[in-house]
mmCIF file of N, CA and C and ligand atoms in Angstrom:
data_model
loop_
_atom_site.group_PDB
_atom_site.id
_atom_site.type_symbol
_atom_site.label_atom_id
_atom_site.label_comp_id
_atom_site.label_asym_id
_atom_site.label_seq_id
_atom_site.Cartn_x
_atom_site.Cartn_y
_atom_site.Cartn_z
ATOM 1 N N MET A 1 -57.498 32.182 60.563
ATOM 2 C CA MET A 1 -56.916 30.785 60.325
ATOM 3 C C MET A 1 -56.327 30.798 58.809
ATOM 4 N N ILE A 2 -55.064 30.259 58.711
ATOM 5 C CA ILE A 2 -54.440 30.332 57.367
ATOM 6 C C ILE A 2 -54.480 28.960 56.615
ATOM 7 N N PHE A 3 -54.561 28.038 57.575
ATOM 8 C CA PHE A 3 -54.483 26.512 57.000
ATOM 9 C C PHE A 3 -55.919 26.022 57.089
ATOM 10 N N LYS A 4 -56.649 25.666 56.172
ATOM 11 C CA LYS A 4 -57.965 25.184 56.140
ATOM 12 C C LYS A 4 -58.027 23.793 55.605
ATOM 13 N N TRP A 5 -58.481 22.827 56.425
ATOM 14 C CA TRP A 5 -58.489 21.453 55.866
ATOM 15 C C TRP A 5 -59.574 21.356 54.738
ATOM 16 N N ASN A 6 -59.287 20.675 53.767
ATOM 17 C CA ASN A 6 -60.359 20.268 52.811
ATOM 18 C C ASN A 6 -60.183 18.925 52.256
ATOM 19 N N ASP A 7 -61.154 18.344 51.405
ATOM 20 C CA ASP A 7 -61.218 17.014 50.995
ATOM 21 C C ASP A 7 -60.135 16.492 50.253
ATOM 22 N N LYS A 8 -59.402 17.403 49.599
ATOM 23 C CA LYS A 8 -58.278 16.968 48.748
ATOM 24 C C LYS A 8 -57.012 16.565 49.615
ATOM 25 N N TYR A 9 -57.092 16.826 50.950
ATOM 26 C CA TYR A 9 -56.027 16.529 51.893
ATOM 27 C C TYR A 9 -56.246 15.120 52.432
ATOM 28 N N ASN A 10 -57.526 14.673 52.334
ATOM 29 C CA ASN A 10 -57.888 13.447 52.974
ATOM 30 C C ASN A 10 -57.324 12.200 52.163
ATOM 31 N N LEU A 11 -56.758 11.317 52.968
ATOM 32 C CA LEU A 11 -56.279 10.018 52.332
ATOM 33 C C LEU A 11 -57.308 9.003 52.520
ATOM 34 N N GLY A 12 -58.200 9.176 53.528
ATOM 35 C CA GLY A 12 -59.252 8.070 53.732
ATOM 36 C C GLY A 12 -58.608 7.085 54.703
ATOM 37 N N ILE A 13 -57.498 7.515 55.256
ATOM 38 C CA ILE A 13 -56.949 6.568 56.377
ATOM 39 C C ILE A 13 -56.979 7.405 57.675
ATOM 40 N N THR A 14 -57.772 6.919 58.631
ATOM 41 C CA THR A 14 -58.077 7.757 59.723
ATOM 42 C C THR A 14 -57.007 8.170 60.575
ATOM 43 N N SER A 15 -56.038 7.287 60.838
ATOM 44 C CA SER A 15 -54.909 7.707 61.719
ATOM 45 C C SER A 15 -54.028 8.733 61.072
ATOM 46 N N ILE A 16 -53.754 8.582 59.803
ATOM 47 C CA ILE A 16 -52.943 9.502 58.993
ATOM 48 C C ILE A 16 -53.639 10.856 58.884
ATOM 49 N N ASP A 17 -54.901 10.751 58.552
ATOM 50 C CA ASP A 17 -55.612 12.057 58.352
ATOM 51 C C ASP A 17 -55.658 13.017 59.599
ATOM 52 N N LYS A 18 -55.786 12.267 60.732
ATOM 53 C CA LYS A 18 -55.858 12.825 62.022
ATOM 54 C C LYS A 18 -54.548 13.671 62.318
ATOM 55 N N GLN A 19 -53.418 12.734 62.008
ATOM 56 C CA GLN A 19 -52.075 13.404 62.259
ATOM 57 C C GLN A 19 -51.838 14.511 61.369
ATOM 58 N N HIS A 20 -52.232 14.448 60.074
ATOM 59 C CA HIS A 20 -52.128 15.533 59.093
ATOM 60 C C HIS A 20 -52.865 16.752 59.598
ATOM 61 N N GLN A 21 -53.935 16.555 60.093
ATOM 62 C CA GLN A 21 -54.809 17.616 60.648
ATOM 63 C C GLN A 21 -54.096 18.396 61.750
ATOM 64 N N GLN A 22 -53.266 17.712 62.530
ATOM 65 C CA GLN A 22 -52.559 18.225 63.643
ATOM 66 C C GLN A 22 -51.549 19.251 63.101
ATOM 67 N N LEU A 23 -50.995 18.998 61.913
ATOM 68 C CA LEU A 23 -50.016 19.883 61.254
ATOM 69 C C LEU A 23 -50.688 21.208 60.936
ATOM 70 N N PHE A 24 -51.864 21.078 60.489
ATOM 71 C CA PHE A 24 -52.754 22.327 60.196
ATOM 72 C C PHE A 24 -52.983 23.180 61.482
ATOM 73 N N VAL A 25 -53.166 22.405 62.617
ATOM 74 C CA VAL A 25 -53.435 23.053 63.929
ATOM 75 C C VAL A 25 -52.179 23.773 64.326
ATOM 76 N N LEU A 26 -51.031 23.123 64.155
ATOM 77 C CA LEU A 26 -49.779 23.772 64.603
ATOM 78 C C LEU A 26 -49.454 25.099 63.768
ATOM 79 N N GLY A 27 -49.744 24.958 62.426
ATOM 80 C CA GLY A 27 -49.395 25.922 61.490
ATOM 81 C C GLY A 27 -50.419 27.175 61.776
ATOM 82 N N ASN A 28 -51.591 26.890 62.191
ATOM 83 C CA ASN A 28 -52.513 27.938 62.604
ATOM 84 C C ASN A 28 -52.116 28.631 63.844
ATOM 85 N N GLN A 29 -51.610 27.821 64.760
ATOM 86 C CA GLN A 29 -51.092 28.441 66.074
ATOM 87 C C GLN A 29 -50.001 29.310 65.664
ATOM 88 N N LEU A 30 -49.116 28.929 64.914
ATOM 89 C CA LEU A 30 -47.899 29.793 64.550
ATOM 90 C C LEU A 30 -48.536 31.175 64.003
ATOM 91 N N PHE A 31 -49.433 30.952 63.087
ATOM 92 C CA PHE A 31 -50.008 32.208 62.399
ATOM 93 C C PHE A 31 -50.634 33.133 63.320
ATOM 94 N N SER A 32 -51.391 32.411 64.390
ATOM 95 C CA SER A 32 -52.141 33.301 65.279
ATOM 96 C C SER A 32 -51.202 34.042 66.251
ATOM 97 N N ILE A 33 -50.127 33.478 66.526
ATOM 98 C CA ILE A 33 -49.063 34.104 67.464
ATOM 99 C C ILE A 33 -48.509 35.376 66.808
ATOM 100 N N ILE A 34 -48.162 35.252 65.466
ATOM 101 C CA ILE A 34 -47.569 36.365 64.845
ATOM 102 C C ILE A 34 -48.545 37.449 64.375
ATOM 103 N N SER A 35 -49.822 37.086 64.252
ATOM 104 C CA SER A 35 -50.814 37.909 63.825
ATOM 105 C C SER A 35 -51.099 39.083 64.858
ATOM 106 N N LYS A 36 -50.643 38.849 66.037
ATOM 107 C CA LYS A 36 -50.940 39.826 67.188
ATOM 108 C C LYS A 36 -49.973 40.984 67.133
ATOM 109 N N GLY A 37 -49.094 41.025 66.200
ATOM 110 C CA GLY A 37 -48.137 42.136 66.012
ATOM 111 C C GLY A 37 -46.800 41.937 66.484
ATOM 112 N N ASP A 38 -45.740 42.659 65.991
ATOM 113 C CA ASP A 38 -44.436 42.221 66.336
ATOM 114 C C ASP A 38 -43.831 42.980 67.467
ATOM 115 N N GLU A 39 -44.689 43.811 68.207
ATOM 116 C CA GLU A 39 -44.113 44.588 69.381
ATOM 117 C C GLU A 39 -44.229 43.651 70.526
ATOM 118 N N ILE A 40 -44.914 42.432 70.308
ATOM 119 C CA ILE A 40 -45.163 41.620 71.466
ATOM 120 C C ILE A 40 -44.041 40.577 71.455
ATOM 121 N N ASP A 41 -43.469 40.219 72.702
ATOM 122 C CA ASP A 41 -42.529 39.156 72.680
ATOM 123 C C ASP A 41 -43.061 37.726 72.692
ATOM 124 N N ASN A 42 -42.970 37.136 71.663
ATOM 125 C CA ASN A 42 -43.493 35.783 71.425
ATOM 126 C C ASN A 42 -42.667 34.667 71.439
ATOM 127 N N TYR A 43 -41.423 34.874 71.953
ATOM 128 C CA TYR A 43 -40.418 33.970 71.830
ATOM 129 C C TYR A 43 -40.848 32.552 72.563
ATOM 130 N N ASP A 44 -41.233 32.562 73.788
ATOM 131 C CA ASP A 44 -41.675 31.343 74.372
ATOM 132 C C ASP A 44 -42.773 30.641 73.717
ATOM 133 N N LYS A 45 -43.759 31.340 73.145
ATOM 134 C CA LYS A 45 -44.785 30.697 72.507
ATOM 135 C C LYS A 45 -44.329 29.955 71.211
ATOM 136 N N ILE A 46 -43.501 30.822 70.453
ATOM 137 C CA ILE A 46 -43.030 30.287 69.183
ATOM 138 C C ILE A 46 -42.184 28.919 69.563
ATOM 139 N N MET A 47 -41.240 29.016 70.465
ATOM 140 C CA MET A 47 -40.549 27.977 70.853
ATOM 141 C C MET A 47 -41.314 26.669 71.254
ATOM 142 N N ALA A 48 -42.392 26.988 72.024
ATOM 143 C CA ALA A 48 -43.236 25.894 72.400
ATOM 144 C C ALA A 48 -43.893 25.245 71.177
ATOM 145 N N VAL A 49 -44.359 25.948 70.174
ATOM 146 C CA VAL A 49 -44.878 25.400 69.002
ATOM 147 C C VAL A 49 -43.946 24.627 68.156
ATOM 148 N N LEU A 50 -42.721 25.150 68.124
ATOM 149 C CA LEU A 50 -41.698 24.447 67.419
ATOM 150 C C LEU A 50 -41.380 23.112 67.966
ATOM 151 N N GLU A 51 -41.347 23.054 69.331
ATOM 152 C CA GLU A 51 -41.137 21.795 70.019
ATOM 153 C C GLU A 51 -42.108 20.821 69.754
ATOM 154 N N GLU A 52 -43.376 21.335 69.745
ATOM 155 C CA GLU A 52 -44.586 20.395 69.353
ATOM 156 C C GLU A 52 -44.445 19.902 67.982
ATOM 157 N N LEU A 53 -43.996 20.855 67.032
ATOM 158 C CA LEU A 53 -43.884 20.559 65.763
ATOM 159 C C LEU A 53 -42.828 19.364 65.519
ATOM 160 N N LYS A 54 -41.848 19.405 66.338
ATOM 161 C CA LYS A 54 -40.703 18.437 66.206
ATOM 162 C C LYS A 54 -41.278 17.121 66.782
ATOM 163 N N ASN A 55 -41.868 17.257 67.933
ATOM 164 C CA ASN A 55 -42.543 15.939 68.340
ATOM 165 C C ASN A 55 -43.584 15.240 67.466
ATOM 166 N N TYR A 56 -44.367 16.168 66.887
ATOM 167 C CA TYR A 56 -45.341 15.769 65.885
ATOM 168 C C TYR A 56 -44.764 15.046 64.763
ATOM 169 N N THR A 57 -43.628 15.590 64.231
ATOM 170 C CA THR A 57 -42.940 15.095 63.052
ATOM 171 C C THR A 57 -42.317 13.673 63.437
ATOM 172 N N VAL A 58 -41.699 13.559 64.526
ATOM 173 C CA VAL A 58 -41.039 12.256 64.922
ATOM 174 C C VAL A 58 -42.213 11.148 64.934
ATOM 175 N N TYR A 59 -43.235 11.551 65.612
ATOM 176 C CA TYR A 59 -44.338 10.586 65.780
ATOM 177 C C TYR A 59 -45.036 10.285 64.387
ATOM 178 N N HIS A 60 -45.335 11.233 63.691
ATOM 179 C CA HIS A 60 -46.051 10.991 62.424
ATOM 180 C C HIS A 60 -45.159 10.310 61.321
ATOM 181 N N PHE A 61 -44.025 10.782 61.203
ATOM 182 C CA PHE A 61 -43.013 10.181 60.229
ATOM 183 C C PHE A 61 -42.683 8.656 60.636
ATOM 184 N N ASN A 62 -42.689 8.420 61.807
ATOM 185 C CA ASN A 62 -42.400 7.049 62.233
ATOM 186 C C ASN A 62 -43.503 6.098 61.910
ATOM 187 N N HIS A 63 -44.607 6.700 62.242
ATOM 188 C CA HIS A 63 -45.921 6.039 61.865
ATOM 189 C C HIS A 63 -46.038 5.644 60.339
ATOM 190 N N GLU A 64 -45.759 6.515 59.594
ATOM 191 C CA GLU A 64 -45.880 6.351 58.117
ATOM 192 C C GLU A 64 -44.766 5.312 57.692
ATOM 193 N N GLU A 65 -43.585 5.640 58.099
ATOM 194 C CA GLU A 65 -42.379 4.834 57.729
ATOM 195 C C GLU A 65 -42.451 3.403 58.168
ATOM 196 N N GLU A 66 -43.064 3.083 59.373
ATOM 197 C CA GLU A 66 -43.076 1.709 59.823
ATOM 198 C C GLU A 66 -44.156 0.901 58.846
ATOM 199 N N LEU A 67 -45.233 1.698 58.551
ATOM 200 C CA LEU A 67 -46.279 1.120 57.523
ATOM 201 C C LEU A 67 -45.666 0.813 56.258
ATOM 202 N N MET A 68 -44.880 1.858 55.705
ATOM 203 C CA MET A 68 -44.384 1.780 54.361
ATOM 204 C C MET A 68 -43.397 0.584 54.300
ATOM 205 N N GLU A 69 -42.605 0.503 55.312
ATOM 206 C CA GLU A 69 -41.636 -0.681 55.364
ATOM 207 C C GLU A 69 -42.304 -2.077 55.470
ATOM 208 N N LYS A 70 -43.305 -2.050 56.263
ATOM 209 C CA LYS A 70 -43.991 -3.406 56.485
ATOM 210 C C LYS A 70 -44.739 -3.755 55.244
ATOM 211 N N LEU A 71 -45.288 -2.730 54.458
ATOM 212 C CA LEU A 71 -46.044 -3.090 53.237
ATOM 213 C C LEU A 71 -45.219 -3.069 51.970
ATOM 214 N N ASN A 72 -43.871 -2.967 52.093
ATOM 215 C CA ASN A 72 -43.037 -2.968 51.012
ATOM 216 C C ASN A 72 -43.403 -1.795 50.011
ATOM 217 N N PHE A 73 -43.647 -0.631 50.565
ATOM 218 C CA PHE A 73 -44.030 0.531 49.566
ATOM 219 C C PHE A 73 -42.719 0.815 48.687
ATOM 220 N N GLU A 74 -42.985 0.768 47.372
ATOM 221 C CA GLU A 74 -41.790 0.953 46.481
ATOM 222 C C GLU A 74 -40.965 2.241 46.616
ATOM 223 N N ALA A 75 -41.651 3.294 46.977
ATOM 224 C CA ALA A 75 -40.936 4.666 47.025
ATOM 225 C C ALA A 75 -40.525 5.009 48.423
ATOM 226 N N TYR A 76 -40.403 3.847 49.374
ATOM 227 C CA TYR A 76 -40.133 4.044 50.684
ATOM 228 C C TYR A 76 -38.853 4.983 50.923
ATOM 229 N N GLN A 77 -37.769 4.802 50.245
ATOM 230 C CA GLN A 77 -36.526 5.393 50.528
ATOM 231 C C GLN A 77 -36.607 6.926 50.115
ATOM 232 N N THR A 78 -37.216 7.144 48.941
ATOM 233 C CA THR A 78 -37.431 8.704 48.495
ATOM 234 C C THR A 78 -38.319 9.294 49.547
ATOM 235 N N HIS A 79 -39.328 8.576 49.946
ATOM 236 C CA HIS A 79 -40.276 9.295 50.911
ATOM 237 C C HIS A 79 -39.621 9.553 52.260
ATOM 238 N N LYS A 80 -38.840 8.575 52.722
ATOM 239 C CA LYS A 80 -38.137 8.753 53.966
ATOM 240 C C LYS A 80 -37.130 9.951 53.825
ATOM 241 N N ASN A 81 -36.490 10.109 52.739
ATOM 242 C CA ASN A 81 -35.543 11.249 52.531
ATOM 243 C C ASN A 81 -36.343 12.556 52.523
ATOM 244 N N GLU A 82 -37.527 12.610 52.085
ATOM 245 C CA GLU A 82 -38.466 13.831 52.236
ATOM 246 C C GLU A 82 -38.693 14.113 53.759
ATOM 247 N N HIS A 83 -38.999 13.111 54.409
ATOM 248 C CA HIS A 83 -39.318 13.247 55.792
ATOM 249 C C HIS A 83 -37.916 13.904 56.518
ATOM 250 N N GLU A 84 -36.829 13.348 56.257
ATOM 251 C CA GLU A 84 -35.480 13.724 56.900
ATOM 252 C C GLU A 84 -35.320 15.290 56.580
ATOM 253 N N ASN A 85 -35.658 15.625 55.208
ATOM 254 C CA ASN A 85 -35.353 17.090 54.950
ATOM 255 C C ASN A 85 -36.272 17.884 55.712
ATOM 256 N N PHE A 86 -37.469 17.407 56.005
ATOM 257 C CA PHE A 86 -38.340 18.280 56.828
ATOM 258 C C PHE A 86 -37.790 18.522 58.303
ATOM 259 N N VAL A 87 -37.277 17.444 58.876
ATOM 260 C CA VAL A 87 -36.606 17.515 60.106
ATOM 261 C C VAL A 87 -35.516 18.406 60.242
ATOM 262 N N GLU A 88 -34.651 18.244 59.149
ATOM 263 C CA GLU A 88 -33.333 19.079 58.996
ATOM 264 C C GLU A 88 -33.801 20.467 58.835
ATOM 265 N N LYS A 89 -34.813 20.829 58.220
ATOM 266 C CA LYS A 89 -35.272 22.177 58.071
ATOM 267 C C LYS A 89 -35.673 22.831 59.379
ATOM 268 N N ILE A 90 -36.298 22.103 60.164
ATOM 269 C CA ILE A 90 -36.834 22.556 61.464
ATOM 270 C C ILE A 90 -35.570 22.794 62.255
ATOM 271 N N ILE A 91 -34.606 21.809 62.336
ATOM 272 C CA ILE A 91 -33.328 22.029 63.132
ATOM 273 C C ILE A 91 -32.628 23.257 62.728
ATOM 274 N N GLU A 92 -32.644 23.497 61.314
ATOM 275 C CA GLU A 92 -32.008 24.635 60.806
ATOM 276 C C GLU A 92 -32.618 25.929 61.268
ATOM 277 N N VAL A 93 -33.938 25.943 61.366
ATOM 278 C CA VAL A 93 -34.682 27.191 61.765
ATOM 279 C C VAL A 93 -34.437 27.442 63.256
ATOM 280 N N GLU A 94 -34.315 26.350 64.070
ATOM 281 C CA GLU A 94 -34.071 26.432 65.508
ATOM 282 C C GLU A 94 -32.755 27.056 65.678
ATOM 283 N N ALA A 95 -31.770 26.774 64.805
ATOM 284 C CA ALA A 95 -30.384 27.312 65.053
ATOM 285 C C ALA A 95 -30.258 28.721 64.818
ATOM 286 N N GLN A 96 -31.250 29.277 64.059
ATOM 287 C CA GLN A 96 -31.102 30.722 63.944
ATOM 288 C C GLN A 96 -31.481 31.537 65.111
ATOM 289 N N ASN A 97 -31.187 32.828 65.064
ATOM 290 C CA ASN A 97 -31.433 33.776 66.120
ATOM 291 C C ASN A 97 -32.929 34.147 66.146
ATOM 292 N N ILE A 98 -33.740 33.148 66.624
ATOM 293 C CA ILE A 98 -35.162 33.393 66.679
ATOM 294 C C ILE A 98 -35.625 34.524 67.411
ATOM 295 N N ASP A 99 -34.980 34.819 68.509
ATOM 296 C CA ASP A 99 -35.437 35.875 69.426
ATOM 297 C C ASP A 99 -35.497 37.203 68.866
ATOM 298 N N ASP A 100 -34.458 37.452 67.934
ATOM 299 C CA ASP A 100 -34.403 38.843 67.392
ATOM 300 C C ASP A 100 -35.264 38.845 65.995
ATOM 301 N N ASN A 101 -35.680 37.787 65.586
ATOM 302 C CA ASN A 101 -36.297 37.727 64.226
ATOM 303 C C ASN A 101 -37.599 36.961 64.247
ATOM 304 N N GLN A 102 -38.321 37.120 65.385
ATOM 305 C CA GLN A 102 -39.447 36.287 65.644
ATOM 306 C C GLN A 102 -40.477 36.142 64.520
ATOM 307 N N ASN A 103 -40.918 37.289 63.982
ATOM 308 C CA ASN A 103 -42.004 37.239 63.026
ATOM 309 C C ASN A 103 -41.462 36.696 61.669
ATOM 310 N N ARG A 104 -40.319 37.140 61.303
ATOM 311 C CA ARG A 104 -39.695 36.675 60.050
ATOM 312 C C ARG A 104 -39.469 35.147 59.956
ATOM 313 N N ILE A 105 -38.882 34.654 61.140
ATOM 314 C CA ILE A 105 -38.703 33.091 61.125
ATOM 315 C C ILE A 105 -40.002 32.368 61.211
ATOM 316 N N THR A 106 -40.930 32.949 61.938
ATOM 317 C CA THR A 106 -42.161 32.236 62.148
ATOM 318 C C THR A 106 -42.818 32.170 60.729
ATOM 319 N N MET A 107 -42.807 33.260 59.907
ATOM 320 C CA MET A 107 -43.417 33.313 58.679
ATOM 321 C C MET A 107 -42.685 32.215 57.687
ATOM 322 N N GLN A 108 -41.417 32.225 57.985
ATOM 323 C CA GLN A 108 -40.659 31.226 57.207
ATOM 324 C C GLN A 108 -41.137 29.700 57.365
ATOM 325 N N ILE A 109 -41.338 29.551 58.647
ATOM 326 C CA ILE A 109 -41.939 28.134 59.026
ATOM 327 C C ILE A 109 -43.248 27.929 58.357
ATOM 328 N N ILE A 110 -44.048 29.009 58.474
ATOM 329 C CA ILE A 110 -45.459 28.904 57.893
ATOM 330 C C ILE A 110 -45.445 28.553 56.482
ATOM 331 N N GLU A 111 -44.570 29.267 55.829
ATOM 332 C CA GLU A 111 -44.394 29.074 54.324
ATOM 333 C C GLU A 111 -43.908 27.622 54.048
ATOM 334 N N PHE A 112 -43.042 27.136 54.880
ATOM 335 C CA PHE A 112 -42.421 25.808 54.705
ATOM 336 C C PHE A 112 -43.589 24.695 54.978
ATOM 337 N N ILE A 113 -44.506 25.058 55.942
ATOM 338 C CA ILE A 113 -45.564 24.089 56.238
ATOM 339 C C ILE A 113 -46.467 24.150 54.958
ATOM 340 N N ALA A 114 -46.766 25.291 54.507
ATOM 341 C CA ALA A 114 -47.722 25.416 53.308
ATOM 342 C C ALA A 114 -47.184 24.603 52.194
ATOM 343 N N ASP A 115 -45.873 24.792 51.919
ATOM 344 C CA ASP A 115 -45.296 24.050 50.853
ATOM 345 C C ASP A 115 -45.228 22.513 51.112
ATOM 346 N N TRP A 116 -45.022 22.116 52.332
ATOM 347 C CA TRP A 116 -45.138 20.750 52.656
ATOM 348 C C TRP A 116 -46.427 20.071 52.413
ATOM 349 N N ILE A 117 -47.487 20.786 52.768
ATOM 350 C CA ILE A 117 -48.786 20.421 52.609
ATOM 351 C C ILE A 117 -49.153 20.049 51.104
ATOM 352 N N GLN A 118 -48.821 21.170 50.320
ATOM 353 C CA GLN A 118 -48.998 21.005 48.879
ATOM 354 C C GLN A 118 -48.040 19.983 48.095
ATOM 355 N N ASN A 119 -46.886 19.876 48.624
ATOM 356 C CA ASN A 119 -45.950 18.955 47.955
ATOM 357 C C ASN A 119 -45.856 17.731 48.492
ATOM 358 N N HIS A 120 -45.793 17.577 49.809
ATOM 359 C CA HIS A 120 -45.760 16.264 50.360
ATOM 360 C C HIS A 120 -47.073 15.546 50.732
ATOM 361 N N ILE A 121 -47.864 16.171 51.499
ATOM 362 C CA ILE A 121 -49.162 15.569 51.870
ATOM 363 C C ILE A 121 -49.943 15.269 50.558
ATOM 364 N N VAL A 122 -50.149 16.340 49.700
ATOM 365 C CA VAL A 122 -50.957 16.204 48.581
ATOM 366 C C VAL A 122 -50.348 15.185 47.544
ATOM 367 N N LYS A 123 -49.089 15.174 47.340
ATOM 368 C CA LYS A 123 -48.428 14.444 46.345
ATOM 369 C C LYS A 123 -47.711 13.216 46.929
ATOM 370 N N SER A 124 -46.718 13.262 47.622
ATOM 371 C CA SER A 124 -46.024 12.113 48.099
ATOM 372 C C SER A 124 -46.850 11.103 49.124
ATOM 373 N N ASP A 125 -47.543 11.609 49.975
ATOM 374 C CA ASP A 125 -48.314 10.883 50.966
ATOM 375 C C ASP A 125 -49.527 10.194 50.190
ATOM 376 N N HIS A 126 -50.003 10.778 49.104
ATOM 377 C CA HIS A 126 -51.085 10.227 48.299
ATOM 378 C C HIS A 126 -50.492 9.071 47.459
ATOM 379 N N GLN A 127 -49.235 8.826 47.341
ATOM 380 C CA GLN A 127 -48.734 7.696 46.539
ATOM 381 C C GLN A 127 -48.902 6.388 47.321
ATOM 382 N N TYR A 128 -48.990 6.342 48.584
ATOM 383 C CA TYR A 128 -49.057 5.303 49.249
ATOM 384 C C TYR A 128 -50.591 4.817 49.780
ATOM 385 N N LYS A 129 -51.348 5.878 49.409
ATOM 386 C CA LYS A 129 -52.897 5.698 49.763
ATOM 387 C C LYS A 129 -53.553 4.438 49.405
ATOM 388 N N ASN A 130 -53.427 4.056 48.108
ATOM 389 C CA ASN A 130 -54.162 2.779 47.657
ATOM 390 C C ASN A 130 -53.615 1.618 48.412
ATOM 391 N N LEU A 131 -52.151 1.584 48.417
ATOM 392 C CA LEU A 131 -51.512 0.357 49.081
ATOM 393 C C LEU A 131 -52.092 0.342 50.560
ATOM 394 N N PHE A 132 -51.971 1.367 51.302
ATOM 395 C CA PHE A 132 -52.426 1.354 52.743
ATOM 396 C C PHE A 132 -53.886 0.879 52.759
ATOM 397 N N ILE A 133 -54.696 1.557 52.000
ATOM 398 C CA ILE A 133 -56.191 1.236 52.071
ATOM 399 C C ILE A 133 -56.451 -0.303 51.710
ATOM 400 N N GLU A 134 -55.786 -0.891 50.682
ATOM 401 C CA GLU A 134 -55.905 -2.212 50.275
ATOM 402 C C GLU A 134 -55.375 -3.059 51.476
ATOM 403 N N SER A 135 -54.498 -2.665 52.239
ATOM 404 C CA SER A 135 -53.984 -3.405 53.404
ATOM 405 C C SER A 135 -54.735 -3.188 54.615
ATOM 406 N N ASN A 136 -55.673 -2.408 54.598
ATOM 407 C CA ASN A 136 -56.703 -2.336 55.663
ATOM 408 C C ASN A 136 -55.997 -1.377 56.833
ATOM 409 N N VAL A 137 -55.011 -0.508 56.394
ATOM 410 C CA VAL A 137 -54.664 0.454 57.509
ATOM 411 C C VAL A 137 -55.734 1.414 57.872
ATOM 412 N N GLU A 138 -55.821 1.660 59.066
ATOM 413 C CA GLU A 138 -56.933 2.466 59.572
ATOM 414 C C GLU A 138 -56.474 3.743 60.285
HETATM 415 FE FE1 FE2 B 1 -47.705 12.439 56.163
HETATM 416 FE FE1 FE2 B 2 -45.073 11.295 54.451
#
């Protein structure tokens, strides 16, 4: 397991914490796929997780953005831009020749997720924490 959940990731907002934990699950799935060695063809598995990652992203970002908009979160636009960059990165990765570079590209996504956790979840998502909690978001 490469991604381990701990308290510093918790916002104390149940729906969002659950969704963030799902990102850890997907990151760990990718890591476990490539841990089995690069002589195995993992293309279908990698693509399946990427698809899930995209669905997760759409669902989770919409959830946050709807709440931010409703509660007039001041950094809404900046935050939304960060979400859009994430989606663009996934699309960019998918446009590469994944089949011939399975482990390298998967590692790239894992690093991207790790960076996202430290910079977006720990920093940007924590900026709306108090507002959401005061507004009784669950
Ligand atoms: Fe988030
Ligand atoms: Fe966010």
